[in-house]
PDB file of C-alpha atoms in Angstrom:
ATOM      1  CA  ARG A   1       7.758  -8.795  -9.908  1.00  0.00           C
ATOM      2  CA  LEU A   2       5.827  -5.718  -7.861  1.00  0.00           C
ATOM      3  CA  ARG A   3       7.035  -4.099  -5.157  1.00  0.00           C
ATOM      4  CA  LEU A   4       5.142  -1.430  -2.912  1.00  0.00           C
ATOM      5  CA  ALA A   5       7.175   0.447  -0.478  1.00  0.00           C
ATOM      6  CA  GLU A   6       5.950   2.919   2.157  1.00  0.00           C
ATOM      7  CA  SER A   7       7.238   5.863   3.747  1.00  0.00           C
ATOM      8  CA  GLY A   8       6.464   8.812   5.219  1.00  0.00           C
ATOM      9  CA  GLY A   9       5.135   7.229   8.711  1.00  0.00           C
ATOM     10  CA  GLY A  10       6.694   8.558  11.966  1.00  0.00           C
ATOM     11  CA  SER A  11       5.545  10.009  15.413  1.00  0.00           C
ATOM     12  CA  VAL A  12       3.226  13.092  15.811  1.00  0.00           C
ATOM     13  CA  GLN A  13       0.722  14.201  18.659  1.00  0.00           C
ATOM     14  CA  ALA A  14      -2.485  14.161  18.781  1.00  0.00           C
ATOM     15  CA  GLY A  15      -4.009  16.811  16.514  1.00  0.00           C
ATOM     16  CA  GLY A  16      -0.827  16.682  13.735  1.00  0.00           C
ATOM     17  CA  SER A  17      -0.509  15.382  10.645  1.00  0.00           C
ATOM     18  CA  LEU A  18       1.288  12.889   8.022  1.00  0.00           C
ATOM     19  CA  THR A  19       1.373  12.170   4.690  1.00  0.00           C
ATOM     20  CA  LEU A  20       2.020   8.408   3.891  1.00  0.00           C
ATOM     21  CA  LEU A  21       3.382   7.354   0.528  1.00  0.00           C
ATOM     22  CA  CYS A  22       3.153   4.266  -1.136  1.00  0.00           C
ATOM     23  CA  SER A  23       5.349   3.456  -4.310  1.00  0.00           C
ATOM     24  CA  CYS A  24       4.809   0.978  -6.975  1.00  0.00           C
ATOM     25  CA  THR A  25       8.475  -0.472  -9.032  1.00  0.00           C
ATOM     26  CA  GLY A  26       8.771  -3.429 -11.227  1.00  0.00           C
ATOM     27  CA  LYS A  27       4.978  -3.223 -12.515  1.00  0.00           C
ATOM     28  CA  THR A  28       2.371  -1.137 -13.213  1.00  0.00           C
ATOM     29  CA  CYS A  29      -0.620  -0.120  -9.836  1.00  0.00           C
ATOM     30  CA  SER A  30      -2.323   2.469 -12.635  1.00  0.00           C
ATOM     31  CA  ARG A  31      -5.093   0.028 -13.704  1.00  0.00           C
ATOM     32  CA  TYR A  32      -5.354  -1.563 -10.052  1.00  0.00           C
ATOM     33  CA  PRO A  33      -7.583  -0.372  -7.198  1.00  0.00           C
ATOM     34  CA  MET A  34      -5.390   0.271  -3.853  1.00  0.00           C
ATOM     35  CA  ALA A  35      -5.821   0.682  -0.057  1.00  0.00           C
ATOM     36  CA  TRP A  36      -4.492   1.813   2.967  1.00  0.00           C
ATOM     37  CA  PHE A  37      -4.566  -0.728   6.010  1.00  0.00           C
ATOM     38  CA  ARG A  38      -3.271  -0.504   9.467  1.00  0.00           C
ATOM     39  CA  GLN A  39      -2.346  -3.338  12.149  1.00  0.00           C
ATOM     40  CA  VAL A  40      -2.500  -2.614  15.937  1.00  0.00           C
ATOM     41  CA  PRO A  41      -0.752  -5.224  18.159  1.00  0.00           C
ATOM     42  CA  GLY A  42      -3.766  -8.073  18.920  1.00  0.00           C
ATOM     43  CA  LYS A  43      -6.059  -6.386  16.411  1.00  0.00           C
ATOM     44  CA  GLU A  44      -7.402  -7.713  12.829  1.00  0.00           C
ATOM     45  CA  ARG A  45      -5.755  -5.857   9.710  1.00  0.00           C
ATOM     46  CA  GLU A  46      -8.235  -3.269   9.479  1.00  0.00           C
ATOM     47  CA  GLY A  47      -9.105  -1.086   6.347  1.00  0.00           C
ATOM     48  CA  VAL A  48      -8.773   2.564   6.665  1.00  0.00           C
ATOM     49  CA  ALA A  49      -8.837   4.450   2.936  1.00  0.00           C
ATOM     50  CA  SER A  50      -8.904   2.705  -0.595  1.00  0.00           C
ATOM     51  CA  ILE A  51      -8.768   4.427  -4.187  1.00  0.00           C
ATOM     52  CA  SER A  52     -10.725   3.345  -7.071  1.00  0.00           C
ATOM     53  CA  TRP A  53      -7.779   2.501 -10.441  1.00  0.00           C
ATOM     54  CA  ASP A  54      -8.574   6.419 -11.735  1.00  0.00           C
ATOM     55  CA  GLY A  55      -9.112   8.361  -7.917  1.00  0.00           C
ATOM     56  CA  GLY A  56     -12.619   8.529  -8.773  1.00  0.00           C
ATOM     57  CA  MET A  57     -14.114   7.101  -5.927  1.00  0.00           C
ATOM     58  CA  SER A  58     -12.491   6.500  -2.321  1.00  0.00           C
ATOM     59  CA  LEU A  59     -13.835   4.797   0.560  1.00  0.00           C
ATOM     60  CA  TYR A  60     -13.283   4.988   3.530  1.00  0.00           C
ATOM     61  CA  VAL A  61     -13.539   3.346   7.383  1.00  0.00           C
ATOM     62  CA  ASP A  62     -15.567   5.649   9.332  1.00  0.00           C
ATOM     63  CA  SER A  63     -13.193   6.445  11.812  1.00  0.00           C
ATOM     64  CA  VAL A  64     -11.556   8.771   9.721  1.00  0.00           C
ATOM     65  CA  LYS A  65     -14.039  10.278   7.725  1.00  0.00           C
ATOM     66  CA  GLY A  66     -13.389  13.525   7.332  1.00  0.00           C
ATOM     67  CA  ARG A  67      -9.517  13.725   8.529  1.00  0.00           C
ATOM     68  CA  PHE A  68      -8.096  11.461   6.032  1.00  0.00           C
ATOM     69  CA  THR A  69      -7.536  11.652   2.010  1.00  0.00           C
ATOM     70  CA  ILE A  70      -6.566   8.898  -0.503  1.00  0.00           C
ATOM     71  CA  SER A  71      -5.247  10.382  -3.711  1.00  0.00           C
ATOM     72  CA  ARG A  72      -2.888   8.685  -6.681  1.00  0.00           C
ATOM     73  CA  ASP A  73      -0.709  10.292  -9.241  1.00  0.00           C
ATOM     74  CA  ASN A  74      -0.810   7.398 -11.609  1.00  0.00           C
ATOM     75  CA  ALA A  75       1.848   8.967 -13.789  1.00  0.00           C
ATOM     76  CA  ALA A  76       4.412   8.144 -11.228  1.00  0.00           C
ATOM     77  CA  ASN A  77       3.125   4.802 -10.180  1.00  0.00           C
ATOM     78  CA  THR A  78       2.312   6.173  -6.590  1.00  0.00           C
ATOM     79  CA  MET A  79      -0.508   6.629  -3.690  1.00  0.00           C
ATOM     80  CA  SER A  80      -0.929   8.568  -0.561  1.00  0.00           C
ATOM     81  CA  LEU A  81      -2.838   9.133   2.515  1.00  0.00           C
ATOM     82  CA  GLU A  82      -3.240  12.547   4.067  1.00  0.00           C
ATOM     83  CA  MET A  83      -3.657  12.791   7.304  1.00  0.00           C
ATOM     84  CA  ASN A  84      -4.972  14.679   9.711  1.00  0.00           C
ATOM     85  CA  SER A  85      -6.370  15.594  12.994  1.00  0.00           C
ATOM     86  CA  LEU A  86      -4.607  12.570  14.335  1.00  0.00           C
ATOM     87  CA  GLU A  87      -5.441  11.004  16.826  1.00  0.00           C
ATOM     88  CA  VAL A  88      -4.093   8.352  19.093  1.00  0.00           C
ATOM     89  CA  GLU A  89      -6.411   5.395  18.089  1.00  0.00           C
ATOM     90  CA  ASP A  90      -4.569   6.124  14.475  1.00  0.00           C
ATOM     91  CA  ALA A  91      -1.975   4.856  15.559  1.00  0.00           C
ATOM     92  CA  GLY A  92      -0.550   1.080  13.817  1.00  0.00           C
ATOM     93  CA  ILE A  93       1.533   0.006  11.107  1.00  0.00           C
ATOM     94  CA  TYR A  94       0.254   1.681   7.833  1.00  0.00           C
ATOM     95  CA  THR A  95       0.564  -1.150   4.886  1.00  0.00           C
ATOM     96  CA  CYS A  96      -0.692  -0.369   1.442  1.00  0.00           C
ATOM     97  CA  ALA A  97      -2.110  -2.742  -0.961  1.00  0.00           C
ATOM     98  CA  ARG A  98      -3.182  -3.150  -4.731  1.00  0.00           C
ATOM     99  CA  ARG A  99      -5.456  -5.064  -5.364  1.00  0.00           C
ATOM    100  CA  MET A 100      -5.507  -7.347  -9.203  1.00  0.00           C
ATOM    101  CA  ALA A 101      -8.946  -6.394 -10.777  1.00  0.00           C
ATOM    102  CA  TYR A 102      -7.977  -4.570 -13.504  1.00  0.00           C
ATOM    103  CA  MET A 103     -10.109  -1.331 -13.701  1.00  0.00           C
ATOM    104  CA  LEU A 104     -12.301  -2.065 -10.917  1.00  0.00           C
ATOM    105  CA  GLY A 105     -13.633   0.576  -8.201  1.00  0.00           C
ATOM    106  CA  PRO A 106     -12.633   0.998  -4.162  1.00  0.00           C
ATOM    107  CA  THR A 107     -13.184  -1.987  -1.323  1.00  0.00           C
ATOM    108  CA  LEU A 108     -11.973  -2.229   2.040  1.00  0.00           C
ATOM    109  CA  ASP A 109     -11.883  -5.904   1.836  1.00  0.00           C
ATOM    110  CA  VAL A 110      -8.922  -6.761   3.053  1.00  0.00           C
ATOM    111  CA  GLY A 111      -9.338 -10.197   1.788  1.00  0.00           C
ATOM    112  CA  LEU A 112      -9.122  -8.966  -1.899  1.00  0.00           C
ATOM    113  CA  TYR A 113      -6.192  -7.881  -2.289  1.00  0.00           C
ATOM    114  CA  THR A 114      -3.190  -9.866  -3.206  1.00  0.00           C
ATOM    115  CA  ASP A 115       0.015  -7.794  -2.831  1.00  0.00           C
ATOM    116  CA  TRP A 116       1.080  -5.502  -0.073  1.00  0.00           C
ATOM    117  CA  GLY A 117       3.991  -3.650   1.323  1.00  0.00           C
ATOM    118  CA  GLN A 118       6.006  -4.138   4.149  1.00  0.00           C
ATOM    119  CA  GLY A 119       4.257  -1.264   6.126  1.00  0.00           C
ATOM    120  CA  THR A 120       5.380   2.099   8.208  1.00  0.00           C
ATOM    121  CA  GLN A 121       4.829   2.746  11.584  1.00  0.00           C
ATOM    122  CA  VAL A 122       2.330   5.709  12.778  1.00  0.00           C
ATOM    123  CA  THR A 123       2.920   6.606  16.558  1.00  0.00           C
ATOM    124  CA  VAL A 124       0.314   8.725  17.753  1.00  0.00           C
ATOM    125  CA  SER A 125       1.355  10.113  21.279  1.00  0.00           C
ATOM    126  CA  SER A 126      -1.353  12.105  23.327  1.00  0.00           C
TER     127      SER A 126
END
């Protein structure tokens, strides 16, 4: 059974950086597109960044372009999200997800993802 586990969340001041890690255990993530989603209370879950199965393509929500970088290490069965120049609006629970679409490209459509982690909290103070 696949298990996705996030780590690396925490509290930073605006302008700071964090790197989130998503680890896949139980089954492989290496042949499937993956993504990071963010949720804040009272709002819909939002796609932040997605990466193709081989890491060759990525997508970002406009608000994080140029500041966040998604990457993956298929040999290690992990995915990362490097977040720089963090803004207060970046705060939320960040969750990684795997889409059961063999060897396909990235997407931020939350409805296409079937496997989810528990999430990690990111807090950004002004």
